[in-house]
């Protein structure tokens, strides 16, 4: 089974996040609990295998709460979603 890596989102990734939002979610914004988020401007993590991006998670931290704003995993059975959630959990500590 291939081993992917996780890394934080960086400024050069922002255009790619916008593209993912439009192609996968149909909009550049997400509304959760009456709050509007712009995932391309949020912190997050990318799961990748070599140069291939396999997953994306964006989040927002407010006080003690960590809101998962988006979660995409494009390969099943590798634990990508779980790893992305764990990375957000560690970032929120």
mmCIF file of N, CA and C in Angstrom:
data_model
loop_
_atom_site.group_PDB
_atom_site.id
_atom_site.type_symbol
_atom_site.label_atom_id
_atom_site.label_comp_id
_atom_site.label_asym_id
_atom_site.label_seq_id
_atom_site.Cartn_x
_atom_site.Cartn_y
_atom_site.Cartn_z
ATOM 1 N N UNK A 1 0.846 -1.178 0.000
ATOM 2 C CA UNK A 1 0.000 0.000 0.000
ATOM 3 C C UNK A 1 0.892 1.241 0.000
ATOM 4 N N UNK A 2 0.647 2.194 -0.921
ATOM 5 C CA UNK A 2 1.491 3.390 -0.982
ATOM 6 C C UNK A 2 1.367 4.239 0.276
ATOM 7 N N UNK A 3 2.461 4.868 0.664
ATOM 8 C CA UNK A 3 2.482 5.720 1.853
ATOM 9 C C UNK A 3 2.463 7.178 1.414
ATOM 10 N N UNK A 4 1.444 7.890 1.845
ATOM 11 C CA UNK A 4 1.316 9.301 1.514
ATOM 12 C C UNK A 4 1.933 10.137 2.627
ATOM 13 N N UNK A 5 2.156 11.412 2.337
ATOM 14 C CA UNK A 5 2.655 12.352 3.327
ATOM 15 C C UNK A 5 1.627 13.466 3.509
ATOM 16 N N UNK A 6 1.712 14.126 4.651
ATOM 17 C CA UNK A 6 0.868 15.285 4.931
ATOM 18 C C UNK A 6 1.758 16.504 5.047
ATOM 19 N N UNK A 7 1.227 17.625 4.601
ATOM 20 C CA UNK A 7 1.937 18.884 4.787
ATOM 21 C C UNK A 7 0.918 20.007 4.926
ATOM 22 N N UNK A 8 1.299 21.064 5.629
ATOM 23 C CA UNK A 8 0.400 22.212 5.755
ATOM 24 C C UNK A 8 0.211 22.907 4.410
ATOM 25 N N UNK A 9 -0.932 23.551 4.244
ATOM 26 C CA UNK A 9 -1.147 24.390 3.070
ATOM 27 C C UNK A 9 -0.151 25.534 3.087
ATOM 28 N N UNK A 10 0.322 25.904 1.894
ATOM 29 C CA UNK A 10 1.229 27.043 1.743
ATOM 30 C C UNK A 10 0.602 28.048 0.771
ATOM 31 N N UNK A 11 1.120 29.227 0.763
ATOM 32 C CA UNK A 11 0.577 30.280 -0.101
ATOM 33 C C UNK A 11 0.436 29.828 -1.565
ATOM 34 N N UNK A 12 1.422 29.153 -2.147
ATOM 35 C CA UNK A 12 1.270 28.728 -3.545
ATOM 36 C C UNK A 12 0.124 27.723 -3.773
ATOM 37 N N UNK A 13 -0.391 27.106 -2.702
ATOM 38 C CA UNK A 13 -1.489 26.139 -2.829
ATOM 39 C C UNK A 13 -2.854 26.813 -2.948
ATOM 40 N N UNK A 14 -2.935 28.101 -2.639
ATOM 41 C CA UNK A 14 -4.233 28.779 -2.528
ATOM 42 C C UNK A 14 -5.054 28.716 -3.811
ATOM 43 N N UNK A 15 -4.430 28.894 -4.965
ATOM 44 C CA UNK A 15 -5.166 28.816 -6.241
ATOM 45 C C UNK A 15 -5.707 27.402 -6.454
ATOM 46 N N UNK A 16 -4.917 26.402 -6.090
ATOM 47 C CA UNK A 16 -5.372 25.015 -6.211
ATOM 48 C C UNK A 16 -6.572 24.766 -5.296
ATOM 49 N N UNK A 17 -6.554 25.291 -4.077
ATOM 50 C CA UNK A 17 -7.687 25.121 -3.161
ATOM 51 C C UNK A 17 -8.935 25.764 -3.767
ATOM 52 N N UNK A 18 -8.802 26.948 -4.357
ATOM 53 C CA UNK A 18 -9.950 27.588 -5.026
ATOM 54 C C UNK A 18 -10.502 26.685 -6.123
ATOM 55 N N UNK A 19 -9.596 26.103 -6.909
ATOM 56 C CA UNK A 19 -10.007 25.184 -7.986
ATOM 57 C C UNK A 19 -10.757 23.975 -7.414
ATOM 58 N N UNK A 20 -10.239 23.396 -6.349
ATOM 59 C CA UNK A 20 -10.906 22.256 -5.708
ATOM 60 C C UNK A 20 -12.285 22.673 -5.228
ATOM 61 N N UNK A 21 -12.375 23.816 -4.604
ATOM 62 C CA UNK A 21 -13.667 24.284 -4.091
ATOM 63 C C UNK A 21 -14.676 24.402 -5.221
ATOM 64 N N UNK A 22 -14.286 25.005 -6.306
ATOM 65 C CA UNK A 22 -15.216 25.184 -7.419
ATOM 66 C C UNK A 22 -15.582 23.861 -8.086
ATOM 67 N N UNK A 23 -14.596 22.990 -8.286
ATOM 68 C CA UNK A 23 -14.888 21.735 -8.984
ATOM 69 C C UNK A 23 -15.566 20.693 -8.105
ATOM 70 N N UNK A 24 -15.214 20.634 -6.825
ATOM 71 C CA UNK A 24 -15.765 19.605 -5.936
ATOM 72 C C UNK A 24 -16.967 20.084 -5.130
ATOM 73 N N UNK A 25 -17.006 21.368 -4.791
ATOM 74 C CA UNK A 25 -18.046 21.899 -3.915
ATOM 75 C C UNK A 25 -18.979 22.876 -4.630
ATOM 76 N N UNK A 26 -18.573 23.375 -5.806
ATOM 77 C CA UNK A 26 -19.433 24.254 -6.578
ATOM 78 C C UNK A 26 -19.410 25.714 -6.166
ATOM 79 N N UNK A 27 -18.568 26.079 -5.223
ATOM 80 C CA UNK A 27 -18.463 27.469 -4.768
ATOM 81 C C UNK A 27 -17.136 27.661 -4.050
ATOM 82 N N UNK A 28 -16.708 28.916 -3.940
ATOM 83 C CA UNK A 28 -15.470 29.224 -3.230
ATOM 84 C C UNK A 28 -15.700 29.457 -1.749
ATOM 85 N N UNK A 29 -16.945 29.441 -1.320
ATOM 86 C CA UNK A 29 -17.269 29.674 0.087
ATOM 87 C C UNK A 29 -18.037 28.491 0.661
ATOM 88 N N UNK A 30 -17.973 28.368 1.983
ATOM 89 C CA UNK A 30 -18.710 27.358 2.730
ATOM 90 C C UNK A 30 -19.376 28.070 3.897
ATOM 91 N N UNK A 31 -20.644 27.770 4.143
ATOM 92 C CA UNK A 31 -21.355 28.362 5.268
ATOM 93 C C UNK A 31 -21.632 27.270 6.293
ATOM 94 N N UNK A 32 -21.148 27.490 7.520
ATOM 95 C CA UNK A 32 -21.347 26.544 8.622
ATOM 96 C C UNK A 32 -21.825 27.356 9.818
ATOM 97 N N UNK A 33 -22.946 26.954 10.385
ATOM 98 C CA UNK A 33 -23.485 27.650 11.562
ATOM 99 C C UNK A 33 -23.575 29.165 11.335
ATOM 100 N N UNK A 34 -24.054 29.555 10.176
ATOM 101 C CA UNK A 34 -24.248 30.967 9.808
ATOM 102 C C UNK A 34 -22.944 31.758 9.692
ATOM 103 N N UNK A 35 -21.825 31.072 9.580
ATOM 104 C CA UNK A 35 -20.531 31.725 9.370
ATOM 105 C C UNK A 35 -20.041 31.378 7.968
ATOM 106 N N UNK A 36 -19.602 32.384 7.233
ATOM 107 C CA UNK A 36 -19.091 32.178 5.877
ATOM 108 C C UNK A 36 -17.574 32.005 5.941
ATOM 109 N N UNK A 37 -17.100 30.916 5.361
ATOM 110 C CA UNK A 37 -15.662 30.632 5.312
ATOM 111 C C UNK A 37 -15.188 30.642 3.863
ATOM 112 N N UNK A 38 -13.943 31.042 3.681
ATOM 113 C CA UNK A 38 -13.269 31.009 2.383
ATOM 114 C C UNK A 38 -12.109 30.021 2.527
ATOM 115 N N UNK A 39 -12.328 28.756 2.188
ATOM 116 C CA UNK A 39 -11.309 27.735 2.423
ATOM 117 C C UNK A 39 -9.929 28.044 1.840
ATOM 118 N N UNK A 40 -9.878 28.741 0.716
ATOM 119 C CA UNK A 40 -8.577 29.064 0.121
ATOM 120 C C UNK A 40 -7.774 30.024 0.991
ATOM 121 N N UNK A 41 -8.414 30.635 1.984
ATOM 122 C CA UNK A 41 -7.728 31.561 2.878
ATOM 123 C C UNK A 41 -7.467 30.954 4.259
ATOM 124 N N UNK A 42 -7.927 29.724 4.472
ATOM 125 C CA UNK A 42 -7.814 29.079 5.783
ATOM 126 C C UNK A 42 -6.562 28.225 5.886
ATOM 127 N N UNK A 43 -6.155 27.904 7.110
ATOM 128 C CA UNK A 43 -5.100 26.904 7.263
ATOM 129 C C UNK A 43 -5.648 25.533 6.878
ATOM 130 N N UNK A 44 -4.756 24.643 6.579
ATOM 131 C CA UNK A 44 -5.190 23.300 6.211
ATOM 132 C C UNK A 44 -4.011 22.388 5.949
ATOM 133 N N UNK A 45 -4.347 21.213 5.443
ATOM 134 C CA UNK A 45 -3.344 20.192 5.156
ATOM 135 C C UNK A 45 -3.645 19.529 3.823
ATOM 136 N N UNK A 46 -2.594 19.116 3.149
ATOM 137 C CA UNK A 46 -2.694 18.354 1.910
ATOM 138 C C UNK A 46 -2.056 16.992 2.149
ATOM 139 N N UNK A 47 -2.727 15.949 1.699
ATOM 140 C CA UNK A 47 -2.149 14.604 1.675
ATOM 141 C C UNK A 47 -1.661 14.376 0.248
ATOM 142 N N UNK A 48 -0.427 13.909 0.129
ATOM 143 C CA UNK A 48 0.074 13.663 -1.215
ATOM 144 C C UNK A 48 0.985 12.460 -1.264
ATOM 145 N N UNK A 49 1.050 11.909 -2.454
ATOM 146 C CA UNK A 49 1.935 10.791 -2.762
ATOM 147 C C UNK A 49 2.816 11.285 -3.900
ATOM 148 N N UNK A 50 4.078 11.571 -3.578
ATOM 149 C CA UNK A 50 4.929 12.238 -4.560
ATOM 150 C C UNK A 50 4.363 13.620 -4.817
ATOM 151 N N UNK A 51 4.076 13.920 -6.076
ATOM 152 C CA UNK A 51 3.487 15.217 -6.427
ATOM 153 C C UNK A 51 1.967 15.148 -6.548
ATOM 154 N N UNK A 52 1.418 13.943 -6.481
ATOM 155 C CA UNK A 52 -0.031 13.767 -6.623
ATOM 156 C C UNK A 52 -0.753 14.107 -5.318
ATOM 157 N N UNK A 53 -1.693 15.025 -5.394
ATOM 158 C CA UNK A 53 -2.487 15.409 -4.227
ATOM 159 C C UNK A 53 -3.636 14.421 -4.070
ATOM 160 N N UNK A 54 -3.717 13.814 -2.876
ATOM 161 C CA UNK A 54 -4.717 12.784 -2.605
ATOM 162 C C UNK A 54 -5.816 13.251 -1.670
ATOM 163 N N UNK A 55 -5.598 14.345 -0.956
ATOM 164 C CA UNK A 55 -6.596 14.809 -0.004
ATOM 165 C C UNK A 55 -6.330 16.230 0.424
ATOM 166 N N UNK A 56 -7.402 16.860 0.926
ATOM 167 C CA UNK A 56 -7.335 18.249 1.375
ATOM 168 C C UNK A 56 -8.258 18.423 2.566
ATOM 169 N N UNK A 57 -7.785 19.129 3.573
ATOM 170 C CA UNK A 57 -8.609 19.515 4.713
ATOM 171 C C UNK A 57 -8.315 20.970 5.021
ATOM 172 N N UNK A 58 -9.381 21.757 5.236
ATOM 173 C CA UNK A 58 -9.224 23.126 5.715
ATOM 174 C C UNK A 58 -9.975 23.254 7.032
ATOM 175 N N UNK A 59 -9.506 24.170 7.884
ATOM 176 C CA UNK A 59 -10.113 24.298 9.208
ATOM 177 C C UNK A 59 -10.022 25.738 9.694
ATOM 178 N N UNK A 60 -10.799 26.013 10.748
ATOM 179 C CA UNK A 60 -10.787 27.315 11.401
ATOM 180 C C UNK A 60 -10.778 27.083 12.903
ATOM 181 N N UNK A 61 -9.866 27.750 13.602
ATOM 182 C CA UNK A 61 -9.796 27.626 15.059
ATOM 183 C C UNK A 61 -10.299 28.924 15.685
ATOM 184 N N UNK A 62 -11.226 28.766 16.628
ATOM 185 C CA UNK A 62 -11.743 29.908 17.396
ATOM 186 C C UNK A 62 -11.787 29.481 18.853
ATOM 187 N N UNK A 63 -10.911 30.059 19.657
ATOM 188 C CA UNK A 63 -10.840 29.672 21.066
ATOM 189 C C UNK A 63 -10.418 28.219 21.190
ATOM 190 N N UNK A 64 -11.221 27.435 21.872
ATOM 191 C CA UNK A 64 -10.933 26.013 22.069
ATOM 192 C C UNK A 64 -11.530 25.128 20.975
ATOM 193 N N UNK A 65 -12.283 25.733 20.045
ATOM 194 C CA UNK A 65 -12.987 24.957 19.012
ATOM 195 C C UNK A 65 -12.217 24.946 17.698
ATOM 196 N N UNK A 66 -12.199 23.791 17.074
ATOM 197 C CA UNK A 66 -11.613 23.633 15.746
ATOM 198 C C UNK A 66 -12.728 23.168 14.812
ATOM 199 N N UNK A 67 -13.097 24.009 13.865
ATOM 200 C CA UNK A 67 -14.159 23.699 12.903
ATOM 201 C C UNK A 67 -13.523 23.157 11.631
ATOM 202 N N UNK A 68 -13.854 21.929 11.257
ATOM 203 C CA UNK A 68 -13.419 21.379 9.979
ATOM 204 C C UNK A 68 -14.320 22.004 8.926
ATOM 205 N N UNK A 69 -13.735 22.730 8.002
ATOM 206 C CA UNK A 69 -14.526 23.439 6.997
ATOM 207 C C UNK A 69 -14.688 22.585 5.748
ATOM 208 N N UNK A 70 -13.606 21.991 5.261
ATOM 209 C CA UNK A 70 -13.698 21.084 4.106
ATOM 210 C C UNK A 70 -12.833 19.862 4.359
ATOM 211 N N UNK A 71 -13.252 18.763 3.769
ATOM 212 C CA UNK A 71 -12.479 17.521 3.824
ATOM 213 C C UNK A 71 -12.719 16.769 2.526
ATOM 214 N N UNK A 72 -11.648 16.577 1.775
ATOM 215 C CA UNK A 72 -11.707 15.817 0.530
ATOM 216 C C UNK A 72 -10.654 14.722 0.581
ATOM 217 N N UNK A 73 -11.040 13.532 0.170
ATOM 218 C CA UNK A 73 -10.096 12.423 0.030
ATOM 219 C C UNK A 73 -10.419 11.737 -1.295
ATOM 220 N N UNK A 74 -9.417 11.655 -2.171
ATOM 221 C CA UNK A 74 -9.659 11.137 -3.510
ATOM 222 C C UNK A 74 -9.183 9.711 -3.719
ATOM 223 N N UNK A 75 -8.689 9.062 -2.667
ATOM 224 C CA UNK A 75 -8.307 7.643 -2.766
ATOM 225 C C UNK A 75 -8.812 6.929 -1.527
ATOM 226 N N UNK A 76 -9.629 5.919 -1.723
ATOM 227 C CA UNK A 76 -10.210 5.180 -0.605
ATOM 228 C C UNK A 76 -9.236 4.153 -0.039
ATOM 229 N N UNK A 77 -9.429 3.845 1.228
ATOM 230 C CA UNK A 77 -8.719 2.743 1.857
ATOM 231 C C UNK A 77 -7.289 3.011 2.295
ATOM 232 N N UNK A 78 -6.829 4.232 2.192
ATOM 233 C CA UNK A 78 -5.449 4.540 2.582
ATOM 234 C C UNK A 78 -5.375 5.263 3.926
ATOM 235 N N UNK A 79 -6.524 5.635 4.491
ATOM 236 C CA UNK A 79 -6.523 6.369 5.754
ATOM 237 C C UNK A 79 -6.268 7.851 5.598
ATOM 238 N N UNK A 80 -6.493 8.377 4.414
ATOM 239 C CA UNK A 80 -6.215 9.789 4.140
ATOM 240 C C UNK A 80 -7.095 10.693 4.991
ATOM 241 N N UNK A 81 -8.398 10.456 4.988
ATOM 242 C CA UNK A 81 -9.313 11.286 5.773
ATOM 243 C C UNK A 81 -8.973 11.264 7.247
ATOM 244 N N UNK A 82 -8.692 10.087 7.766
ATOM 245 C CA UNK A 82 -8.331 9.941 9.185
ATOM 246 C C UNK A 82 -7.055 10.713 9.499
ATOM 247 N N UNK A 83 -6.066 10.604 8.633
ATOM 248 C CA UNK A 83 -4.793 11.306 8.854
ATOM 249 C C UNK A 83 -4.979 12.819 8.791
ATOM 250 N N UNK A 84 -5.796 13.298 7.870
ATOM 251 C CA UNK A 84 -6.056 14.730 7.772
ATOM 252 C C UNK A 84 -6.776 15.237 9.023
ATOM 253 N N UNK A 85 -7.753 14.485 9.501
ATOM 254 C CA UNK A 85 -8.465 14.869 10.724
ATOM 255 C C UNK A 85 -7.525 14.894 11.927
ATOM 256 N N UNK A 86 -6.638 13.927 12.017
ATOM 257 C CA UNK A 86 -5.684 13.888 13.122
ATOM 258 C C UNK A 86 -4.737 15.090 13.059
ATOM 259 N N UNK A 87 -4.308 15.468 11.840
ATOM 260 C CA UNK A 87 -3.439 16.625 11.698
ATOM 261 C C UNK A 87 -4.149 17.906 12.159
ATOM 262 N N UNK A 88 -5.423 18.046 11.819
ATOM 263 C CA UNK A 88 -6.189 19.216 12.268
ATOM 264 C C UNK A 88 -6.355 19.188 13.784
ATOM 265 N N UNK A 89 -6.572 18.010 14.329
ATOM 266 C CA UNK A 89 -6.720 17.880 15.782
ATOM 267 C C UNK A 89 -5.437 18.330 16.489
ATOM 268 N N UNK A 90 -4.291 17.922 15.962
ATOM 269 C CA UNK A 90 -3.010 18.315 16.559
ATOM 270 C C UNK A 90 -2.779 19.821 16.397
ATOM 271 N N UNK A 91 -3.186 20.392 15.273
ATOM 272 C CA UNK A 91 -3.014 21.826 15.048
ATOM 273 C C UNK A 91 -3.878 22.639 16.001
ATOM 274 N N UNK A 92 -5.020 22.075 16.376
ATOM 275 C CA UNK A 92 -5.937 22.770 17.262
ATOM 276 C C UNK A 92 -5.561 22.735 18.723
ATOM 277 N N UNK A 93 -4.511 22.027 19.062
ATOM 278 C CA UNK A 93 -4.091 21.914 20.467
ATOM 279 C C UNK A 93 -3.253 23.071 20.907
#
